[in-house]
């Protein structure tokens, strides 16, 4: 009896091993594993990344793929948690045997995955996580950032705000890494560009604060010339809503990153306040070029909605992957990384480049003001000023210094 | 009061009003929680979820009627009723079998409900942000010496006393209210005099859920309607119910006022550290009156 059990066990084991051998077809694909938050409010942003990536991949595959191979991708939900996301990333590397890791809107998770990428020697293309540590002090050979970071946002806002006549500022924001990083970035650069600025005070609220009325009344009492609002994701929409209800924007001008961006403005409809100063990497109506119009049309046809910033990140990520493999000439991680360094692609917003020194994609920033357009269902950004990437990026020297720390 | 110039006095007054309107919502939702806790002895962790469902249902109904003002008023009527129906199903379907069980068991059951409701909301409404317009009459704000106060908040302020009076009337003047107070103290005795305790329990549970639903409906035009609303309110209302005295509706009112006002005034006085003010108030209350400010029925 014992031998029978043993034989059966062996047979089962053997079957498992045999079944686990990947079939030849699968080995011929380039596999991308995306870990991101698809549950909860952040999915408003991350769905666009995934969908635009899928759109680009479909097009590439239709044209015969890369180096004769198709690109395929699998996704895992991080639930906005570092431990869950990191476990998923490990699973993608070990079980799914992916060639590239991608994703995460959560900065803390992006940093954790970047570490994993370094130890596992697998490329990681971060999309939407905005901590400047990803390509700054914690940057490594295997990690790339496909979107703007807090340092770039800070510089862009400072360049724009310095041109305006305000001197007495108030800072308010989400009491966590992103909020403080944005506020510091804007403020430090603004002080350099315009030394006479004065900080009257700051207010910080908990992430996900539902009611901003008391904060707004208190800020009005201090009579600042302008307010820097450092709130992201969950805070932007309700803040703008309260600003509209209290008439805050009519009394005090304020700046908020992504305030002019579609993801933020769309849920508000025409309930959003006018005259809010915002910065964003992407607008579906700007720049009004052939390439952007074609991209918007393509995305709208596929998904029935207008692409927001996340769509740009997803789309260029697919473009960069394809072009880097083509340049490398074979599917090899080290060659892929060498190829990606300094690589440029033609994106919907023009040519964009991955800087070789720090693996940060060089995206321009668009600073605009919210405005109601007749007949439109949502507000749009007008008076857009383009701040080129070269003016926003920390110098290669600064990166070197921060990484040496 | 010399240090307050006329201008800062106006800011202070507005801020008090802002705090009071926040307290109104907290009171409405917390009173439902404390009723259920007092009479049925259920620490209902799903109360925040019912509030969230109230907000989402309000959104759906209002959008169905084209986001018009009439649509919102209709939603204000229908959404809490829908939540009350869910409450009825919960109580008849499950909780009535569990009254003899340990409180820990009930707590776990309601916690499971909170998780299930969270997922259901995600399945039905997705994870996008939803936003609803304030009805036309309440759009914009009026200003007191230059400090704006949203009109809608004024509407909320008027509702606060109305609900407080309504609940007072229910518990003190109606037969059902009196019986439910008696049932809170001694369930067996009430049953022994020939009153259908099950019916009382159902009615109170449904009323509590209705209050959660109307709270959600009322905040719908002022906030993001999104997942996670349940978690942000459940902690606040539980603290309110605890500092007010478990099961005491007046305690809930007092707790909500303390919470709303310390929050608003804290933001005015020390905006950097405003987050902690209501919690410091809770700690103080519990240090001096661990049983809560008013009489607890537990």
XYZ file of C-alpha atoms in Angstrom:
703
model
C 0.000 0.000 0.000
C 2.781 2.325 0.953
C 4.429 1.892 -2.405
C 1.169 2.603 -4.186
C 0.757 5.883 -2.317
C 4.360 6.707 -3.025
C 3.953 5.996 -6.721
C 0.809 8.045 -6.950
C 2.488 10.929 -5.153
C 5.392 10.718 -7.518
C 3.063 10.662 -10.506
C 1.234 13.750 -9.297
C 4.516 15.511 -8.662
C 5.821 14.594 -12.095
C 2.618 15.802 -13.705
C 2.948 19.105 -11.909
C 6.498 19.570 -13.082
C 5.552 18.706 -16.650
C 2.572 21.035 -16.656
C 4.646 23.835 -15.214
C 7.025 23.872 -18.143
C 6.038 26.922 -20.182
C 4.893 26.119 -23.674
C 6.974 27.382 -26.558
C 4.399 29.978 -27.565
C 4.508 31.721 -24.195
C 8.283 31.919 -24.163
C 8.187 33.950 -27.338
C 6.328 36.809 -25.710
C 7.631 39.804 -23.856
C 5.812 39.885 -20.579
C 5.142 43.056 -18.572
C 3.818 42.795 -15.029
C 1.847 45.790 -13.760
C 1.277 46.267 -10.053
C -1.053 49.138 -9.247
C -3.993 50.200 -7.150
C -7.150 49.244 -9.051
C -9.487 49.372 -6.072
C -10.487 52.547 -4.332
C -10.242 56.147 -5.482
C -6.690 55.976 -6.992
C -8.060 53.773 -9.781
C -9.459 56.948 -11.365
C -5.856 57.620 -12.334
C -4.414 54.133 -12.736
C -7.122 52.802 -15.071
C -5.981 55.385 -17.618
C -2.378 54.177 -17.353
C -3.368 50.560 -17.928
C -5.859 51.284 -20.705
C -3.513 53.509 -22.693
C -0.733 50.950 -22.240
C -3.058 48.236 -23.544
C -3.984 50.436 -26.499
C -0.352 50.985 -27.475
C 0.514 47.322 -26.971
C -2.368 46.235 -29.187
C -1.104 48.492 -31.952
C 2.453 47.253 -31.598
C 1.362 43.616 -31.661
C -0.781 44.249 -34.720
C 2.334 45.445 -36.477
C 4.152 42.236 -35.632
C 5.359 43.002 -32.128
C 8.916 43.676 -31.077
C 11.800 41.604 -32.452
C 9.186 39.161 -33.677
C 7.643 38.764 -30.256
C 4.284 39.936 -28.986
C 4.039 42.047 -25.857
C 1.607 40.830 -23.234
C 0.891 42.122 -19.780
C -0.635 40.964 -16.522
C -1.935 43.172 -13.712
C -2.085 42.823 -9.947
C -4.025 45.023 -7.516
C -1.870 46.572 -4.792
C -4.916 47.927 -2.917
C -2.695 50.984 -2.267
C -0.752 48.938 0.300
C 3.002 48.496 0.270
C 3.067 44.930 1.606
C 0.349 43.646 -0.733
C 1.899 45.409 -3.727
C 5.409 44.172 -3.000
C 4.197 40.597 -2.565
C 2.397 40.901 -5.906
C 5.532 42.239 -7.582
C 7.556 39.303 -6.215
C 4.919 36.890 -7.417
C 5.037 38.452 -10.888
C 8.798 38.025 -11.016
C 8.914 34.500 -9.653
C 5.773 32.821 -10.926
C 4.790 34.855 -13.948
C 8.405 35.288 -14.958
C 7.821 38.800 -16.283
C 10.510 40.641 -18.238
C 9.569 44.081 -16.947
C 7.780 45.454 -13.893
C 5.616 48.541 -14.201
C 3.142 50.653 -12.255
C 2.225 51.840 -8.772
C 0.664 55.214 -8.040
C 1.796 54.779 -4.442
C 5.247 56.317 -3.911
C 6.164 54.173 -0.914
C 5.354 51.053 -2.918
C 7.272 52.357 -5.933
C 10.346 52.732 -3.741
C 9.897 49.205 -2.417
C 9.493 47.764 -5.928
C 12.537 49.766 -7.044
C 14.530 47.953 -4.364
C 13.179 44.618 -5.554
C 14.074 45.532 -9.146
C 17.628 46.196 -8.044
C 18.075 42.883 -6.225
C 16.259 40.818 -8.857
C 17.949 42.703 -11.704
C 14.705 43.345 -13.538
C 13.699 46.661 -15.132
C 10.998 48.625 -13.275
C 9.209 51.471 -15.034
C 7.372 53.511 -12.411
C 4.140 55.157 -13.523
C 2.371 57.864 -11.512
C 4.322 57.602 -8.243
C 5.586 61.121 -7.727
C 8.288 60.897 -5.063
C 11.505 62.440 -6.367
C 13.436 59.812 -4.380
C 12.577 57.189 -7.026
C 15.043 58.643 -9.511
C 16.828 60.842 -6.970
C 18.534 59.669 -3.812
C 17.105 56.127 -4.010
C 17.566 55.762 -7.753
C 19.188 52.626 -9.151
C 20.188 51.116 -12.479
C 16.994 49.099 -12.896
C 14.456 51.794 -12.032
C 12.943 54.396 -14.358
C 10.274 57.042 -13.776
C 7.725 57.613 -16.552
C 6.090 60.723 -15.068
C 6.936 64.012 -13.359
C 8.132 63.979 -9.745
C 7.618 66.221 -6.719
C 10.852 68.120 -7.364
C 9.746 68.884 -10.933
C 6.266 69.896 -9.788
C 7.771 72.180 -7.171
C 10.048 73.870 -9.665
C 7.302 74.261 -12.271
C 4.922 75.820 -9.766
C 7.640 78.111 -8.453
C 8.562 79.309 -11.956
C 4.925 80.100 -12.646
C 4.100 81.641 -9.272
C 7.223 83.816 -9.239
C 5.830 85.646 -12.257
C 2.654 86.573 -10.380
C 2.517 89.611 -8.091
C 1.879 87.698 -4.834
C 4.245 87.818 -1.850
C 2.318 86.757 1.268
C 1.624 83.020 1.027
C -0.163 80.372 3.031
C 0.570 76.664 2.592
C -2.080 74.001 3.176
C -2.079 70.334 2.373
C -2.356 66.617 3.080
C -0.392 65.607 6.140
C 1.714 62.892 4.462
C 4.775 62.410 2.254
C 3.251 63.721 -0.992
C 1.707 66.830 0.555
C 4.838 67.886 2.399
C 7.123 67.044 -0.541
C 5.072 69.206 -2.929
C 4.828 72.077 -0.451
C 8.554 72.021 0.253
C 9.401 71.739 -3.423
C 7.277 74.724 -4.385
C 8.291 76.849 -1.428
C 12.056 76.285 -1.564
C 12.211 77.080 -5.259
C 9.888 80.050 -4.959
C 12.106 81.535 -2.240
C 15.126 81.189 -4.537
C 13.378 82.839 -7.470
C 11.651 85.545 -5.438
C 13.355 86.143 -2.085
C 10.764 88.635 -0.857
C 8.026 86.006 -0.492
C 6.736 85.527 3.008
C 5.121 82.471 4.574
C 2.242 83.480 6.844
C 1.534 80.008 8.103
C 0.491 76.477 7.224
C -2.451 74.177 7.764
C -2.314 70.404 7.408
C -5.247 68.059 7.307
C -5.492 64.288 7.433
C -5.448 62.410 4.112
C -9.021 61.927 2.946
C -10.376 64.887 4.944
C -13.950 65.148 3.704
C -14.850 68.684 4.788
C -12.605 71.637 3.990
C -14.970 74.454 5.021
C -13.339 75.132 8.413
C -9.864 75.165 6.829
C -10.926 77.617 4.162
C -12.586 80.039 6.603
C -9.488 79.946 8.789
C -7.191 80.656 5.815
C -9.341 83.586 4.718
C -8.932 85.079 8.170
C -5.173 85.343 7.608
C -5.652 87.282 4.364
C -2.799 85.790 2.346
C -2.100 87.032 -1.201
C -2.197 83.442 -2.438
C -2.366 79.883 -1.129
C -0.333 76.851 -2.174
C -2.579 73.818 -1.784
C -0.562 70.607 -1.579
C -3.252 67.984 -1.768
C -3.379 65.046 -4.121
C -5.691 62.278 -5.219
C -8.493 62.125 -2.709
C -8.209 65.764 -1.652
C -8.324 67.688 -4.940
C -11.970 67.134 -5.809
C -13.559 67.951 -2.433
C -11.211 70.897 -1.939
C -12.236 72.440 -5.252
C -15.852 71.785 -4.404
C -15.621 73.602 -1.096
C -13.638 76.397 -2.754
C -16.570 76.835 -5.132
C -19.185 76.777 -2.362
C -17.350 79.295 -0.180
C -16.197 81.484 -3.068
C -12.645 80.973 -1.804
C -11.089 81.277 -5.258
C -12.757 84.651 -5.727
C -11.153 86.015 -2.564
C -7.751 84.355 -2.599
C -6.031 82.907 -5.661
C -4.638 79.444 -5.081
C -2.350 76.985 -6.780
C -2.887 73.227 -6.757
C -0.985 70.637 -8.781
C -3.396 68.731 -11.123
C -6.217 71.244 -10.436
C -6.393 71.848 -14.190
C -6.159 68.151 -15.020
C -9.103 66.218 -16.416
C -9.065 63.491 -13.718
C -9.653 66.190 -11.114
C -12.103 68.352 -13.038
C -14.288 65.639 -14.541
C -16.071 64.468 -11.372
C -16.970 68.095 -10.573
C -18.695 68.897 -13.843
C -19.465 72.603 -13.939
C -19.320 72.697 -10.138
C -15.593 73.452 -10.178
C -14.263 76.905 -9.356
C -12.807 79.093 -12.087
C -9.451 80.810 -11.893
C -7.585 78.064 -10.023
C -3.912 77.860 -11.012
C -2.773 74.326 -11.719
C -0.009 72.312 -13.294
C -0.242 69.059 -15.203
C 1.743 66.896 -17.594
C -1.065 66.386 -20.009
C -4.208 67.938 -21.432
C -6.314 66.310 -24.119
C -6.804 69.731 -25.798
C -3.240 70.967 -25.480
C -0.904 70.992 -27.341
C -3.312 71.152 -30.275
C -1.181 69.014 -32.549
C -1.868 66.265 -35.060
C -0.262 63.667 -32.786
C -2.286 64.632 -29.709
C -5.573 64.808 -31.619
C -4.927 61.368 -33.076
C -4.128 59.958 -29.633
C -7.270 61.432 -28.079
C -9.434 60.127 -30.930
C -7.903 56.679 -30.657
C -8.367 56.522 -26.886
C -11.923 57.870 -27.029
C -12.869 55.352 -29.667
C -11.470 52.462 -27.653
C -12.801 53.399 -24.209
C -15.502 56.015 -24.688
C -13.829 58.572 -22.453
C -11.253 61.333 -22.831
C -7.687 60.424 -21.826
C -6.255 62.122 -18.739
C -2.625 62.383 -17.592
C -2.355 58.701 -16.688
C -3.051 57.797 -20.301
C 0.035 59.688 -21.425
C 2.186 57.814 -18.887
C 0.848 54.423 -19.963
C 1.200 55.217 -23.633
C 4.797 56.457 -23.509
C 5.787 53.521 -21.296
C 4.695 51.121 -24.033
C 6.513 53.233 -26.622
C 9.712 53.271 -24.582
C 9.615 49.512 -24.002
C 9.182 48.811 -27.699
C 11.820 51.193 -28.883
C 14.352 50.128 -26.267
C 14.058 46.446 -27.251
C 14.364 47.380 -30.902
C 17.489 49.365 -30.149
C 18.908 46.618 -27.932
C 18.377 44.117 -30.743
C 17.533 41.263 -28.366
C 15.507 40.537 -25.267
C 18.146 41.083 -22.646
C 17.737 43.088 -19.465
C 21.121 44.786 -19.347
C 21.004 45.692 -23.042
C 17.426 46.943 -22.585
C 18.524 49.293 -19.816
C 21.471 50.589 -21.803
C 19.138 51.215 -24.728
C 16.527 52.997 -22.607
C 19.083 55.416 -21.181
C 18.870 58.604 -23.213
C 16.193 57.168 -25.504
C 13.585 59.457 -27.108
C 10.122 58.671 -28.469
C 7.513 60.711 -30.337
C 4.668 61.001 -27.851
C 1.284 62.738 -28.103
C 2.899 65.825 -26.546
C 5.988 65.774 -28.761
C 9.379 64.185 -28.353
C 10.177 63.010 -24.844
C 13.451 61.601 -23.576
C 14.556 59.428 -20.681
C 17.526 61.155 -19.115
C 20.474 58.793 -18.986
C 21.909 60.092 -15.702
C 18.934 59.462 -13.436
C 16.403 57.490 -15.549
C 13.833 60.282 -15.193
C 11.603 60.908 -18.182
C 11.786 64.543 -19.263
C 8.194 65.744 -19.521
C 7.276 69.395 -19.906
C 4.820 70.896 -17.414
C 1.741 72.813 -18.454
C 0.644 75.569 -16.089
C -2.876 76.827 -16.657
C -5.964 78.316 -15.085
C -9.370 76.634 -14.794
C -12.121 78.120 -16.893
C -15.706 77.331 -17.849
C -16.142 76.982 -21.581
C -19.641 77.441 -23.009
C -21.323 74.169 -23.812
C -18.639 72.021 -22.169
C -19.503 69.570 -19.414
C -16.308 70.144 -17.472
C -13.980 73.063 -16.910
C -10.761 73.197 -18.887
C -7.331 74.706 -18.524
C -6.716 77.968 -20.350
C -3.812 80.405 -20.658
C -1.452 77.457 -20.688
C 2.227 78.215 -20.216
C 4.664 75.453 -21.130
C 7.605 74.964 -18.810
C 10.161 72.792 -20.620
C 11.534 69.754 -18.821
C 15.089 71.042 -18.934
C 14.060 73.893 -16.603
C 12.408 71.514 -14.139
C 14.893 68.725 -13.656
C 17.508 68.733 -10.951
C 20.964 68.800 -12.525
C 22.879 65.567 -13.001
C 25.323 66.903 -10.405
C 22.574 67.302 -7.821
C 21.374 63.766 -8.494
C 24.860 62.395 -8.059
C 25.236 64.264 -4.795
C 21.926 63.067 -3.387
C 22.653 59.469 -4.375
C 26.083 59.587 -2.742
C 24.489 60.416 0.629
C -12.386 89.972 24.246
C -10.177 92.929 23.359
C -7.844 90.877 21.228
C -10.658 90.102 18.836
C -11.140 92.911 16.386
C -14.486 93.156 14.649
C -13.062 91.286 11.680
C -11.632 88.334 13.563
C -14.828 88.234 15.581
C -16.721 87.676 12.353
C -14.256 84.954 11.377
C -14.684 83.380 14.793
C -18.469 83.446 14.519
C -18.417 81.942 11.044
C -16.015 79.284 12.222
C -18.388 78.410 15.074
C -21.206 78.100 12.534
C -19.020 75.890 10.344
C -18.301 73.718 13.380
C -21.993 73.530 14.217
C -22.963 72.470 10.705
C -20.352 69.732 10.848
C -21.722 68.732 14.255
C -25.200 68.459 12.723
C -24.170 65.723 10.318
C -22.182 63.942 13.009
C -25.160 64.133 15.376
C -27.631 62.755 12.844
C -25.423 59.783 12.007
C -24.259 59.190 15.585
C -27.803 59.330 16.988
C -28.716 56.378 14.777
C -25.699 54.463 16.019
C -26.429 55.227 19.658
C -30.113 54.258 19.341
C -29.171 50.854 17.984
C -26.459 50.500 20.584
C -28.759 51.515 23.420
C -31.824 49.479 22.574
C -30.505 46.481 20.634
C -27.014 46.425 22.159
C -25.464 46.087 18.714
C -22.187 47.975 18.245
C -22.935 48.437 14.569
C -19.621 48.858 12.728
C -21.554 48.821 9.448
C -23.239 52.111 10.372
C -20.637 54.047 8.394
C -21.284 51.808 5.393
C -24.993 52.597 5.551
C -24.076 56.279 5.586
C -21.923 55.682 2.492
C -24.720 53.783 0.750
C -27.026 56.702 1.579
C -24.647 59.084 -0.183
C -24.216 56.868 -3.259
C -27.951 56.225 -3.559
C -28.583 59.954 -3.320
C -26.130 60.435 -6.155
C -27.819 57.821 -8.330
C -31.329 59.131 -7.753
C -30.295 62.769 -8.276
C -28.438 61.923 -11.484
C -31.402 59.900 -12.697
C -33.440 63.076 -12.484
C -30.808 65.051 -14.333
C -29.028 66.568 -11.327
C -31.882 69.055 -10.970
C -32.791 70.550 -7.602
C -36.001 68.547 -7.584
C -33.905 65.444 -8.177
C -31.868 66.174 -5.080
C -34.906 66.697 -2.862
C -36.434 63.505 -4.147
C -33.154 61.709 -3.475
C -33.121 63.122 0.033
C -36.489 61.462 0.501
C -35.787 58.151 -1.236
C -32.160 57.341 -0.402
C -32.612 57.135 3.393
C -35.687 54.960 2.823
C -33.617 52.609 0.718
C -31.020 52.440 3.480
C -33.779 51.816 6.014
C -34.937 48.884 3.874
C -31.443 47.447 3.885
C -31.521 47.869 7.652
C -34.783 45.958 7.852
C -33.313 43.107 5.829
C -30.225 43.036 8.073
C -32.219 42.970 11.282
C -34.876 40.461 10.207
C -32.456 38.378 8.215
C -29.636 38.053 10.665
C -29.386 40.137 13.794
C -32.635 38.920 15.352
C -31.070 35.490 15.681
C -28.045 36.849 17.445
C -29.377 38.976 20.307
C -28.531 36.338 22.887
C -24.958 36.085 21.673
C -21.880 37.738 23.030
C -21.200 41.378 22.093
C -17.919 40.364 20.536
C -19.808 38.092 18.162
C -22.155 40.921 17.174
C -19.210 43.229 16.689
C -17.583 40.747 14.316
C -20.821 40.273 12.412
C -21.256 43.986 11.880
C -17.610 44.263 10.899
C -18.179 41.619 8.226
C -21.154 43.620 7.032
C -18.937 46.682 6.731
C -16.501 44.749 4.526
C -19.266 43.251 2.393
C -20.969 46.625 1.939
C -17.629 48.152 0.980
C -17.212 45.598 -1.796
C -20.835 45.884 -2.885
C -20.497 49.634 -3.254
C -17.397 49.046 -5.358
C -19.246 46.544 -7.531
C -22.308 48.718 -8.023
C -20.807 52.178 -8.325
C -17.192 51.463 -9.219
C -14.260 53.205 -7.648
C -14.508 56.567 -9.397
C -15.074 59.833 -7.607
C -18.667 60.994 -7.649
C -19.761 64.522 -7.086
C -23.214 66.025 -6.763
C -24.263 69.660 -7.121
C -25.747 71.596 -4.253
C -29.435 72.342 -5.047
C -29.843 75.681 -6.727
C -31.376 77.549 -3.777
C -28.354 76.757 -1.649
C -25.620 77.445 -4.163
C -22.955 79.971 -3.280
C -22.404 81.574 0.067
C -23.385 84.634 2.034
C -20.802 86.695 3.781
C -20.556 88.132 7.262
C -18.140 91.088 7.255
C -16.170 89.517 4.440
C -16.086 85.934 5.726
C -18.032 83.579 3.483
C -20.366 80.889 4.782
C -21.838 78.385 2.323
C -25.615 78.618 2.063
C -25.918 74.845 2.159
C -24.242 74.780 5.569
C -26.930 77.165 6.777
C -29.505 74.628 5.645
C -27.667 71.944 7.621
C -27.622 74.208 10.672
C -31.401 74.519 10.552
C -31.788 70.752 10.328
C -29.750 70.083 13.481
C -32.302 71.371 16.014
C -35.098 69.837 13.939
C -33.605 66.365 14.225
C -32.769 66.860 17.890
C -36.364 67.852 18.577
C -37.673 64.977 16.488
C -35.627 62.438 18.401
C -36.609 63.979 21.715
C -40.236 63.750 20.668
C -39.810 60.144 19.575
C -38.104 58.915 22.729
C -40.103 60.947 25.276
C -43.523 61.458 23.791
C -44.345 58.534 21.522
C -45.413 55.152 22.819
C -42.909 53.382 20.611
C -40.145 55.591 21.946
C -41.121 54.974 25.543
C -41.312 51.244 25.023
C -37.960 51.192 23.259
C -36.413 53.050 26.189
C -37.910 50.483 28.512
C -36.640 47.668 26.291
C -33.188 49.197 26.456
C -33.230 48.826 30.236
C -35.000 45.496 30.619
C -35.892 43.443 27.605
C -37.455 40.544 29.545
C -39.759 42.773 31.559
C -41.056 44.512 28.456
C -41.698 41.146 26.865
C -43.388 39.896 30.025
C -46.040 42.624 29.932
C -47.091 41.396 26.514
C -45.261 43.759 24.200
C -43.782 42.401 20.982
C -40.133 43.161 21.632
C -39.056 41.913 18.213
C -41.181 44.548 16.555
C -39.671 47.246 18.749
C -36.184 46.042 17.903
C -36.897 46.074 14.183
C -38.389 49.546 14.339
C -35.436 50.971 16.243
C -32.877 49.316 13.982
C -34.647 50.624 10.899
C -34.858 54.108 12.365
C -31.132 54.017 13.194
C -30.310 52.968 9.634
C -32.594 55.669 8.288
C -30.598 58.253 10.245
C -27.333 56.916 8.787
C -28.849 57.119 5.319
C -30.093 60.657 5.703
C -26.691 61.711 7.032
C -25.102 60.312 3.893
C -27.712 61.966 1.701
C -27.138 65.335 3.351
C -23.350 65.320 2.889
C -23.583 64.056 -0.698
C -23.572 67.538 -2.294
C -20.731 68.842 -0.143
C -18.172 66.060 -0.393
C -16.620 63.505 -2.637
C -18.895 60.528 -2.797
C -16.322 57.797 -2.706
C -15.287 54.578 -1.075
C -13.667 55.194 2.257
C -16.376 57.629 3.409
C -17.538 54.836 5.681
C -14.193 54.499 7.417
C -13.651 58.190 7.952
C -16.989 58.682 9.690
C -17.257 55.454 11.688
C -14.352 56.350 13.974
C -15.692 59.835 14.624
C -19.229 58.724 15.426
C -18.062 55.901 17.677
C -15.962 58.369 19.646
C -18.944 60.707 19.838
C -21.187 57.941 21.120
C -18.561 56.917 23.665
C -17.955 60.392 25.065
C -21.685 61.118 25.079
C -22.562 58.006 27.032
C -23.450 54.761 25.241
C -27.024 54.668 24.043
C -27.830 58.230 25.067
C -29.214 60.367 22.234
C -28.513 63.607 24.114
C -25.013 62.352 24.720
C -24.630 61.943 20.957
C -25.727 65.543 20.505
C -23.274 66.760 23.122
C -20.472 64.615 21.704
C -21.131 65.832 18.159
C -21.068 69.452 19.334
C -17.774 68.924 21.155
C -16.294 67.163 18.127
C -17.491 69.693 15.537
C -16.578 72.769 17.558
C -13.115 71.659 18.752
C -12.351 70.714 15.162
C -13.385 74.087 13.727
C -11.884 76.249 16.482
C -8.705 74.161 16.503
C -8.202 74.834 12.802
C -8.529 78.552 13.486
C -6.162 78.650 16.437
C -3.443 76.174 15.486
C -3.887 75.085 11.853
C -0.656 73.064 11.878
C -1.935 70.745 14.583
C -5.667 71.009 14.036
C -6.090 67.309 13.337
C -5.566 66.377 16.989
C -7.967 68.812 18.678
C -11.138 66.685 18.670
C -9.151 63.681 19.841
C -7.586 65.661 22.680
C -11.124 66.630 23.690
C -12.113 62.958 23.663
C -9.150 62.064 25.879
C -10.083 64.807 28.356
C -13.678 63.714 28.576
C -12.694 60.092 29.108
C -10.122 61.024 31.751
C -12.711 62.753 33.873
C -15.831 60.823 32.937
C -14.825 57.413 31.595
C -18.499 56.391 31.444
C -19.263 59.306 29.113
C -20.743 62.729 29.749
C -24.348 61.653 30.156
C -25.913 58.546 31.606
C -25.080 55.409 29.685
C -27.760 52.748 29.351
C -25.140 50.000 29.417
